[in-house]
Coordinates of C-alpha atoms in Angstrom, one line a residue:
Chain A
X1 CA -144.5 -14.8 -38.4
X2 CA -144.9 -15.0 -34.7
X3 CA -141.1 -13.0 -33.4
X4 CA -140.1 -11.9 -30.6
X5 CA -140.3 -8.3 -29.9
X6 CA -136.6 -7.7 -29.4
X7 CA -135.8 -8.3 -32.9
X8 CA -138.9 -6.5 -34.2
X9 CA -136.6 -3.9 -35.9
X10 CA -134.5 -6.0 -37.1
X11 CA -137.4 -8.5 -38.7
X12 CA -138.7 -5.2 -40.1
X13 CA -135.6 -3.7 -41.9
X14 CA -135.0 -7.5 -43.4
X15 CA -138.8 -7.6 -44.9
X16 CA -138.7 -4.0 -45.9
X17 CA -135.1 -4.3 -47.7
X18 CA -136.6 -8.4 -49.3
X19 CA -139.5 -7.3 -50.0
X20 CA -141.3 -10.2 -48.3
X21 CA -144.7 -8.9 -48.5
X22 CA -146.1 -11.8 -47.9
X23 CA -145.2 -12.3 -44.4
X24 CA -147.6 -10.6 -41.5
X25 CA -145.7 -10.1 -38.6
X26 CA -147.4 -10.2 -34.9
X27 CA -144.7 -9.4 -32.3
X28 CA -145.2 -11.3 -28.7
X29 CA -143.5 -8.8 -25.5
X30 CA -140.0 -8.9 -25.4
X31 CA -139.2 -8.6 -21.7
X32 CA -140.2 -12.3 -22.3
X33 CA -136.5 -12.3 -22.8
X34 CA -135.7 -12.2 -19.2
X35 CA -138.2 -15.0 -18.2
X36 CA -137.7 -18.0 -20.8
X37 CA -140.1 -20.6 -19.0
X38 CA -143.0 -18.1 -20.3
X39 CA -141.8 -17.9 -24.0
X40 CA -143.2 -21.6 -24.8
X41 CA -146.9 -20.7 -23.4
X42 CA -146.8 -17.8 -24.6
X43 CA -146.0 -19.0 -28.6
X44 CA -147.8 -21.8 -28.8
X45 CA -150.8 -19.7 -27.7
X46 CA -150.5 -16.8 -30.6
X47 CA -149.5 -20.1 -32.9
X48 CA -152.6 -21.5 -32.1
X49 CA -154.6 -18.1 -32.5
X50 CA -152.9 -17.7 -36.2
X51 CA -153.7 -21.5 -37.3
X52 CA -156.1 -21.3 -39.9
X53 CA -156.1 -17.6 -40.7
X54 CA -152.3 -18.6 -42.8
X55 CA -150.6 -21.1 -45.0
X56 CA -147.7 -21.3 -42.6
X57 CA -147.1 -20.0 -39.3
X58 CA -142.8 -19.3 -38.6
X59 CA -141.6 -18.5 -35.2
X60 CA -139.1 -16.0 -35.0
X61 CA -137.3 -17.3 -32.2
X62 CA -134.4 -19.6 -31.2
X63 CA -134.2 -21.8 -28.4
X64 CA -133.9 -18.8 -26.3
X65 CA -132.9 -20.5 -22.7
X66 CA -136.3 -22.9 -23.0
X67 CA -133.8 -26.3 -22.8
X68 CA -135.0 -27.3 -26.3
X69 CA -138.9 -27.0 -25.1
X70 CA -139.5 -24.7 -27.7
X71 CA -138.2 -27.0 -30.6
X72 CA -140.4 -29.6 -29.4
X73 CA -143.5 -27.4 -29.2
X74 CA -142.6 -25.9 -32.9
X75 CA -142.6 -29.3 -33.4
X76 CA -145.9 -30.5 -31.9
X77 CA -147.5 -27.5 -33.5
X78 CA -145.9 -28.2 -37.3
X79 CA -144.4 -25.4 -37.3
X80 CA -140.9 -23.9 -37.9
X81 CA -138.1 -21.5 -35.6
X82 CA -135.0 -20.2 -36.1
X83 CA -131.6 -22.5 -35.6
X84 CA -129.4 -21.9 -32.7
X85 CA -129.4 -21.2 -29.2
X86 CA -130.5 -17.9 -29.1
X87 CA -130.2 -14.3 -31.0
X88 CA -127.0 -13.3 -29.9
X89 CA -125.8 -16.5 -31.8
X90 CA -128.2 -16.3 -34.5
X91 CA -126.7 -12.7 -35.3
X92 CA -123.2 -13.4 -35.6
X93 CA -124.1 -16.8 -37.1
X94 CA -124.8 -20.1 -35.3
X95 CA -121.2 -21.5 -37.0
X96 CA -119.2 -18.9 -36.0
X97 CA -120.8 -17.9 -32.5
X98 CA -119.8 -21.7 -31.7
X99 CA -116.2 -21.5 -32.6
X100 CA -116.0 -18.8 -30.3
X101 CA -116.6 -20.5 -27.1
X102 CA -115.9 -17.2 -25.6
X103 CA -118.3 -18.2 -22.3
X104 CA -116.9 -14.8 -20.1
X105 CA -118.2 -12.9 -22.4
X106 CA -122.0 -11.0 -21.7
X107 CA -123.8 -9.9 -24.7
X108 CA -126.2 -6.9 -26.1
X109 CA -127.6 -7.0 -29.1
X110 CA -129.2 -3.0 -30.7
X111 CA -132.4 -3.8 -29.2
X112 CA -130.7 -4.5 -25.7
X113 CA -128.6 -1.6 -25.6
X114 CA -131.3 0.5 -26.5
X115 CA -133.5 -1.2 -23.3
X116 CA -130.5 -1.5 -21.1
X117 CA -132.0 -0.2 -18.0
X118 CA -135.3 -2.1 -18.9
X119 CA -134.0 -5.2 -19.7
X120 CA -130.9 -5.3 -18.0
X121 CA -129.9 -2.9 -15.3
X122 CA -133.6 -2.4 -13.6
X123 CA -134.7 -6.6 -13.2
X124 CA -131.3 -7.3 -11.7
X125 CA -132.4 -4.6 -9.3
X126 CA -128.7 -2.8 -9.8
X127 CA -130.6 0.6 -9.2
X128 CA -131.6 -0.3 -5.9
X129 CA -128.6 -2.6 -5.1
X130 CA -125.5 -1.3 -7.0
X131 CA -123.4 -3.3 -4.4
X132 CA -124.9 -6.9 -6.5
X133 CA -123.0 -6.1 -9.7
X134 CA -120.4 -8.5 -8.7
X135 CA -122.6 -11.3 -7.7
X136 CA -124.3 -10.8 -11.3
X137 CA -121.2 -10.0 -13.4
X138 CA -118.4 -10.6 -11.2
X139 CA -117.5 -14.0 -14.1
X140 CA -117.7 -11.9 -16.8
X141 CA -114.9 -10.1 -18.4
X142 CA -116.0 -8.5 -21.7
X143 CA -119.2 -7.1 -22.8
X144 CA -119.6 -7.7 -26.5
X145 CA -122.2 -5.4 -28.7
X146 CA -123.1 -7.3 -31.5
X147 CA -124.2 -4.4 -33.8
X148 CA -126.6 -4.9 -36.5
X149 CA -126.7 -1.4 -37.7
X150 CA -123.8 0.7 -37.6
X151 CA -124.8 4.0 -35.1
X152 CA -122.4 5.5 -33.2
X153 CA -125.1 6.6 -30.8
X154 CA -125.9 3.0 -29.8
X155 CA -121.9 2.3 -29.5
X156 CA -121.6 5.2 -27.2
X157 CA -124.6 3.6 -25.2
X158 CA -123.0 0.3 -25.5
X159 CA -119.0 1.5 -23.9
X160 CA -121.4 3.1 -21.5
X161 CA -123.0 0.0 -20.5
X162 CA -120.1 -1.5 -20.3
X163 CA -118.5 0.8 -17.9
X164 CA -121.6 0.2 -15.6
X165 CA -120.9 -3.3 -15.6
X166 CA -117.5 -3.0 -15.0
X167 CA -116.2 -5.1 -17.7
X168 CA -114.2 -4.3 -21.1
X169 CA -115.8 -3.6 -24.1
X170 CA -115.7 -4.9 -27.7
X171 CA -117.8 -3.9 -30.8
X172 CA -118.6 -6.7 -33.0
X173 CA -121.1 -5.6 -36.5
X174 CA -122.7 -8.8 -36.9
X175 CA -125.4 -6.9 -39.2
X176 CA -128.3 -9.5 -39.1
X177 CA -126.5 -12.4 -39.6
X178 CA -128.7 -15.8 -40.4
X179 CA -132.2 -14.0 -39.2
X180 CA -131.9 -12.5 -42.7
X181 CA -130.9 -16.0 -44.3
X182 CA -133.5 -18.0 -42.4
X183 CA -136.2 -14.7 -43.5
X184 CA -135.6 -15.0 -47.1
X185 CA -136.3 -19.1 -47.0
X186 CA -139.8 -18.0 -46.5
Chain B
X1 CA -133.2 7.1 16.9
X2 CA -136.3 7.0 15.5
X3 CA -139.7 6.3 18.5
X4 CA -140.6 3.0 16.2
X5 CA -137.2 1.2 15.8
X6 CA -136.7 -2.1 16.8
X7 CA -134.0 -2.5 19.9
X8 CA -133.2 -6.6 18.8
X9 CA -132.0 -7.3 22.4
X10 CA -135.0 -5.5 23.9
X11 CA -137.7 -9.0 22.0
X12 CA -138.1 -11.6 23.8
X13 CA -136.8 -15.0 21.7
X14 CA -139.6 -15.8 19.7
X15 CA -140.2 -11.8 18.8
X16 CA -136.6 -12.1 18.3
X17 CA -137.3 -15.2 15.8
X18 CA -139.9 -13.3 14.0
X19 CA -138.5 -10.2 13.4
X20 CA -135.1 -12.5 12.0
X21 CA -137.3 -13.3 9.6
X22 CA -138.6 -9.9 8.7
X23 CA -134.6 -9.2 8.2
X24 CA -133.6 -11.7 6.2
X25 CA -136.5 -10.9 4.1
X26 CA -135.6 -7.5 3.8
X27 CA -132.0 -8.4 3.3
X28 CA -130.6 -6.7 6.2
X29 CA -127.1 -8.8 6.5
X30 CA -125.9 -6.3 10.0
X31 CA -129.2 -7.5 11.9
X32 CA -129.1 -11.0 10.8
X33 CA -125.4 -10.6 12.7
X34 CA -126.9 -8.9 15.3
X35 CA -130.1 -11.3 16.0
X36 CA -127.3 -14.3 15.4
X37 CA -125.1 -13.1 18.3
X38 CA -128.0 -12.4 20.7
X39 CA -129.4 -15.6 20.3
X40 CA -125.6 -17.1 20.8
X41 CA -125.4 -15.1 24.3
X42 CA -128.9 -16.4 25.5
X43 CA -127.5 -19.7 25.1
X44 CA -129.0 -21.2 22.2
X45 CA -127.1 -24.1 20.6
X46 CA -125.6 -22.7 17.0
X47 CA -127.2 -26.0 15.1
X48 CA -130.9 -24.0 16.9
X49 CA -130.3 -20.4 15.6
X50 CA -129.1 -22.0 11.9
X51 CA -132.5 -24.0 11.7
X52 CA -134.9 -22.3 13.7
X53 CA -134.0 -18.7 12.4
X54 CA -132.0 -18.8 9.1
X55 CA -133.4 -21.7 7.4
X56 CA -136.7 -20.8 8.9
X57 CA -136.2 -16.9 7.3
X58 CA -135.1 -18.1 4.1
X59 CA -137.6 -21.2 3.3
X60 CA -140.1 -18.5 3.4
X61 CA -138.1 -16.3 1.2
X62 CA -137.3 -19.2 -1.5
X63 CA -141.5 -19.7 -0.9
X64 CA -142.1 -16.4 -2.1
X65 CA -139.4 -16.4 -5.2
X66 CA -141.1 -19.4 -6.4
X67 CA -144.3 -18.1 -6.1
X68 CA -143.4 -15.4 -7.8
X69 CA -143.6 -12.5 -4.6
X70 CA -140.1 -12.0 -4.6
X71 CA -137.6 -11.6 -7.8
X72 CA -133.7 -12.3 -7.9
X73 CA -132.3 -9.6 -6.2
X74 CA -134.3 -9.6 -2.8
X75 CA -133.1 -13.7 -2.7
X76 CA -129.7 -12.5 -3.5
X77 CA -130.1 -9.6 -0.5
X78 CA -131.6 -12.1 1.8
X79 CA -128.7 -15.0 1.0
X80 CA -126.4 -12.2 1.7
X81 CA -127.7 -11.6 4.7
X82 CA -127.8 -15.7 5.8
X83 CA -123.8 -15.7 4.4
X84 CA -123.6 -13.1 7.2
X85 CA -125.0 -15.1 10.3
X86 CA -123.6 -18.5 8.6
X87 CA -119.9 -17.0 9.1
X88 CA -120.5 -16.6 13.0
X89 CA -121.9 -19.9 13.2
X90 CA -120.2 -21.7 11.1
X91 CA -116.8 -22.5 13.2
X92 CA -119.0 -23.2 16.4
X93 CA -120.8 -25.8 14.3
X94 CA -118.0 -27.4 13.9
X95 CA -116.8 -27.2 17.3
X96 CA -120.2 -28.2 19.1
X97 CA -120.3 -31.5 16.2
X98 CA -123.9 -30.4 14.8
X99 CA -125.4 -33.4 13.2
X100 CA -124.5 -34.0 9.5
X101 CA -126.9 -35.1 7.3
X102 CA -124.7 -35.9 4.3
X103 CA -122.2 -34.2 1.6
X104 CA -122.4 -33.2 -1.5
X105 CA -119.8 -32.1 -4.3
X106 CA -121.2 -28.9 -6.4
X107 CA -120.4 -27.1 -9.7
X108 CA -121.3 -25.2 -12.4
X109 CA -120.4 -27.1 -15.4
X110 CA -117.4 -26.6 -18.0
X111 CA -118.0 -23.3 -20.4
X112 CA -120.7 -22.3 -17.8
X113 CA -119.8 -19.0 -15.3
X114 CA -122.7 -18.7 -13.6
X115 CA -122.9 -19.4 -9.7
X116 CA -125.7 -17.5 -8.5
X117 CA -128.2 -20.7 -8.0
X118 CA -125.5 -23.0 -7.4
X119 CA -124.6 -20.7 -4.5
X120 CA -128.1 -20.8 -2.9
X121 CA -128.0 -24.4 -3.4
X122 CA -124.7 -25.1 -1.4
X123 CA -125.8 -22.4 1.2
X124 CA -129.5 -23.5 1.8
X125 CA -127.6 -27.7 1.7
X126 CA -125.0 -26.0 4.5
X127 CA -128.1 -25.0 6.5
X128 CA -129.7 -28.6 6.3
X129 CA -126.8 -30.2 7.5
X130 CA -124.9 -31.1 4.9
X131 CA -120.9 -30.7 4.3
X132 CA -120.8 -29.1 0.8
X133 CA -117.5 -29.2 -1.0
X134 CA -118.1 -26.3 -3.5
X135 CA -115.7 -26.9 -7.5
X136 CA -116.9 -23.1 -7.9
X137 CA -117.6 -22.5 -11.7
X138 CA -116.8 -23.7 -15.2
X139 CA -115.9 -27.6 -13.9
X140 CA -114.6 -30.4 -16.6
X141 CA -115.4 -33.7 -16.2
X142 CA -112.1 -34.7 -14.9
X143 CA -112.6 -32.1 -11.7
X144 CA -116.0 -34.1 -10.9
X145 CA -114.6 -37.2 -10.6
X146 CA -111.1 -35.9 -8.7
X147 CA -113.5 -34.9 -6.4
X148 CA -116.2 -37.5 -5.8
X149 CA -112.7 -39.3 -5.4
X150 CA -111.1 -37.2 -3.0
X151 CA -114.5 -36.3 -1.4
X152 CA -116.3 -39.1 -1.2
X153 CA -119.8 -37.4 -1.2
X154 CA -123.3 -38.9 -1.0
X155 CA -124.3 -36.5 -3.9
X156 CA -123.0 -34.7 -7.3
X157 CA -124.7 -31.9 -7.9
X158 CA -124.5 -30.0 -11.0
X159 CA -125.3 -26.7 -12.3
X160 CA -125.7 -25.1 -15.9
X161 CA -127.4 -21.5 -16.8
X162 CA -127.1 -22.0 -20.3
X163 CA -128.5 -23.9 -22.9
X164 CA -125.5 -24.9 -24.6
X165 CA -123.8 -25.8 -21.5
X166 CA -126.4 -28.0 -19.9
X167 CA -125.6 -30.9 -22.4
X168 CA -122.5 -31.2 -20.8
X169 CA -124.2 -32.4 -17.3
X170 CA -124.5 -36.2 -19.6
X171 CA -121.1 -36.0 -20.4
X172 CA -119.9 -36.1 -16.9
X173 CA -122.9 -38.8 -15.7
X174 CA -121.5 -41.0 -19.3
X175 CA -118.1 -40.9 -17.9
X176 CA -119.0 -41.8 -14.9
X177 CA -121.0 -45.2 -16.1
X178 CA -117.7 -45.6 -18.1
X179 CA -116.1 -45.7 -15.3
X180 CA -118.5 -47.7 -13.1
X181 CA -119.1 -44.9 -10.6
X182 CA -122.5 -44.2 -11.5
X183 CA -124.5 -45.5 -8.8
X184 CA -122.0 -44.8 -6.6
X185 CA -123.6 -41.1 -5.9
X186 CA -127.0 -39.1 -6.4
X187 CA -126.8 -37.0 -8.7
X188 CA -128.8 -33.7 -8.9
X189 CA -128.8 -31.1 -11.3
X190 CA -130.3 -27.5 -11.5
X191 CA -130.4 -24.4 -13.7
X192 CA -132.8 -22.6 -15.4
X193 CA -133.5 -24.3 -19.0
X194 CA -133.4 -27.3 -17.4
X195 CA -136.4 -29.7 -16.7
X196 CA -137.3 -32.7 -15.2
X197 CA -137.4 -34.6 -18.7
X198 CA -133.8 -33.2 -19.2
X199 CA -132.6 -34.9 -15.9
X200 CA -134.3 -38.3 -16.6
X201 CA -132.8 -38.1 -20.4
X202 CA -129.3 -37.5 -18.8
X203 CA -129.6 -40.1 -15.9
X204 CA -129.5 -38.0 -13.4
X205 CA -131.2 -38.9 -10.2
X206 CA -133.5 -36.1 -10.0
X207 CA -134.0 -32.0 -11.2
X208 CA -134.1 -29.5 -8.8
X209 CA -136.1 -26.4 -9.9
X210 CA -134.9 -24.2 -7.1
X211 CA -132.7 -24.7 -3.5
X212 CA -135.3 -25.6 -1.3
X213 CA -136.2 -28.5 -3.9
X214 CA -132.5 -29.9 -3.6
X215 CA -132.3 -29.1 0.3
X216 CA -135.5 -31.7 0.3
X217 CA -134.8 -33.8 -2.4
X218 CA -131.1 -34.2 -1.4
X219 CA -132.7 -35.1 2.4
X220 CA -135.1 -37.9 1.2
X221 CA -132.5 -39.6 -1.1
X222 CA -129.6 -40.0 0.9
X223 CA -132.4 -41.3 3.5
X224 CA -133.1 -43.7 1.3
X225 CA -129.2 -44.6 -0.1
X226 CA -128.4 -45.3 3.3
X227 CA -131.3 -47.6 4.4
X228 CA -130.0 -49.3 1.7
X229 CA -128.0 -52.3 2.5
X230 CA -124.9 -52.5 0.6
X231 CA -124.3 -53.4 -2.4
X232 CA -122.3 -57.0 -2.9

């Protein structure tokens, strides 16, 4: 399984608890997050790399902002992803995430909240230019933490995050939604 | 005062020019005012300093974001700074009857919030010479074409930062075939998942990866629209 590193964790705790043995997991840099145009390179070269060394090759990722270019190349290559637009979806459920239609709303997953500054705060350059918030966040109204484990740490984090942002807060447990479905198909 | 800081009004123009360019790089919105009104007092023409010393500045800053020197928030420090000299010359551009190059309707598409790249695009069009009508964010299809009617643009553009809103770029170019409005405009759309096999599969006229692309792109099709001769 070629995954994104940003739901390493996750991927983890679902093997661990499935006992899916049988999977080797090889984790490609998940600050690939913030810069989608890479993430197609990127897996089609560790897919390539794996072919021949496995049965199957699965990447762990959805479309992830790639415009359906990542499809294509899982497609080229023969091999399979995850359904749905992206993780935040994929986590509450693609079905449900698109009832919502909740577009003012800015997610963070565990992983993010964890690597807000990294991911988040730092590469929109808010600690060197607080006065951009708006520009960035100015649309949004709600910041929604999609929890996949429940720690009251992380929540903490996540109202904190929140308050930085300058937008409401809601908690939502999604636990790991259809990653764990689409793992256990394997 | 520090022995190594720049008096603006002490360079000559084309030091003045250069060192416009520094600040726009850097972001620095108050000396981007400051160069702006100097220039204004020495007599240039408003339609001058908008070319020769913000667009000049900020083509090299869009050359450097593409090329990977420069990340989001220096282009957002350096449009800031632009905005800044824009609203000084923006009335006197009117009054003085700079040339117009064309105009262009813009939005971020329905269930889409985002306004960052749209915003370059309308501001970097502005400097070319164009009359940009701005729909702001999260447009249905029925706002397009209320505008394109009340407008009349040369172009459509549309914007979409999200993969799930992108799709609905085709639903506004369908309606307007419906409609037989189509080849009435240019239509150019930008965002980040999109691509140029997105924009031929939708029917729009072209993708533009990034402002300068639409500034140039925008330029050599409406060139081309009106040395058309009209349709019968």
């Amino acid at each position: 399984m070629i995954a994104c590193g940003a739901i390493a964790r996750e991927i983890l705790a679902i093997q661990d608890a499935s006992r899916l043995d049988h999977l080797d997991l090889q984790c490609l840099p998940a600050i690939l997050h913030n810069t989608p145009d890479r993430i197609v390179p990127a897996v089609e070269a560790a897919v390539r790399a794996a072919a021949g060394r496995y049965a199957s090759v699965f990447v762990a990722y959805a479309d992830c902002g790639t415009g359906g270019l990542l499809k294509a190349a899982c497609e080229r290559l023969g091999v399979e992803l995850i359904e749905g637009p992206h993780c935040y979806s994929f986590f509450e459920g693609n079905q449900t995430f698109a009832g919502r239609d909740e577009f003012t709303a800015f997610y963070l997953t565990d992983f993010l909240v964890r690597q807000f500054d990294a991911f988040v705060w730092r590469p929109l350059g808010l600690d060197r230019h607080p006065e951009l918030r708006n520009l960035y966040f100015g649309h949004y109204e709600t910041l929604v933490y999609q929890a996949q484990v429940d720690d009251p740490a992380l929540t903490h984090k996540a109202r904190d995050c929140a308050q930085r942002l300058g937008l409401g807060f809601e908690r939502r447990f999604t636990g790991y939604g259809d990653l764990a479905a689409a793992l256990r198909e394997l | 005062m520090a022995d190594d800081e720049i008096i603006l009004s002490e360079l000559d123009d084309e030091e003045l020019v250069a060192q416009m360019f520094d600040d726009l790089y850097d972001g620095l919105k108050e000396e981007i005012e400051e160069g702006v009104n100097i220039l204004l007092e020495r007599g240039w023409t408003p339609y001058d300093i908008l070319t020769k010393a913000l667009v000049g500045g900020m083509t090299i800053v869009g050359a450097d974001f593409r090329d990977g020197i420069l990340f989001v928030p220096e282009v957002l420090l350096a449009a800031n700074a632009m905005k800044g000299g824009m609203t000084i010359l923006k009335p006197l551009l009117a009054e003085t009857g700079a040339p117009r190059v064309g105009k262009m309707v813009i939005g971020t598409v329905k269930g889409d919030i985002h306004d960052i790249g749209k915003n370059l695009v309308s501001m970097m069009m502005e400097g070319a010479g164009f009359e940009v009508v701005d729909l702001g964010i999260n447009n249905a299809v029925e706002k397009y074409l209320d505008a394109l009617e009340s407008e009349k643009p040369d172009i459509l553009g549309m914007s979409a930062l999200l993969t799930t809103t992108m799709p609905y770029m085709k639903v506004v170019i369908d309606t307007m075939k419906e409609k037989g409005i189509r080849d009435d405009y240019i239509v150019l759309v930008g965002g980040a998942p999109l691509n140029e096999e997105f924009g031929r599969a939708i029917g729009a006229d072209a993708y533009c990866r990034d402002a300068a692309v639409a500034v140039e792109t925008a330029k050599s099709l409406v060139a081309r629209k009106h040395n058309q001769p009209a349709a019968h």
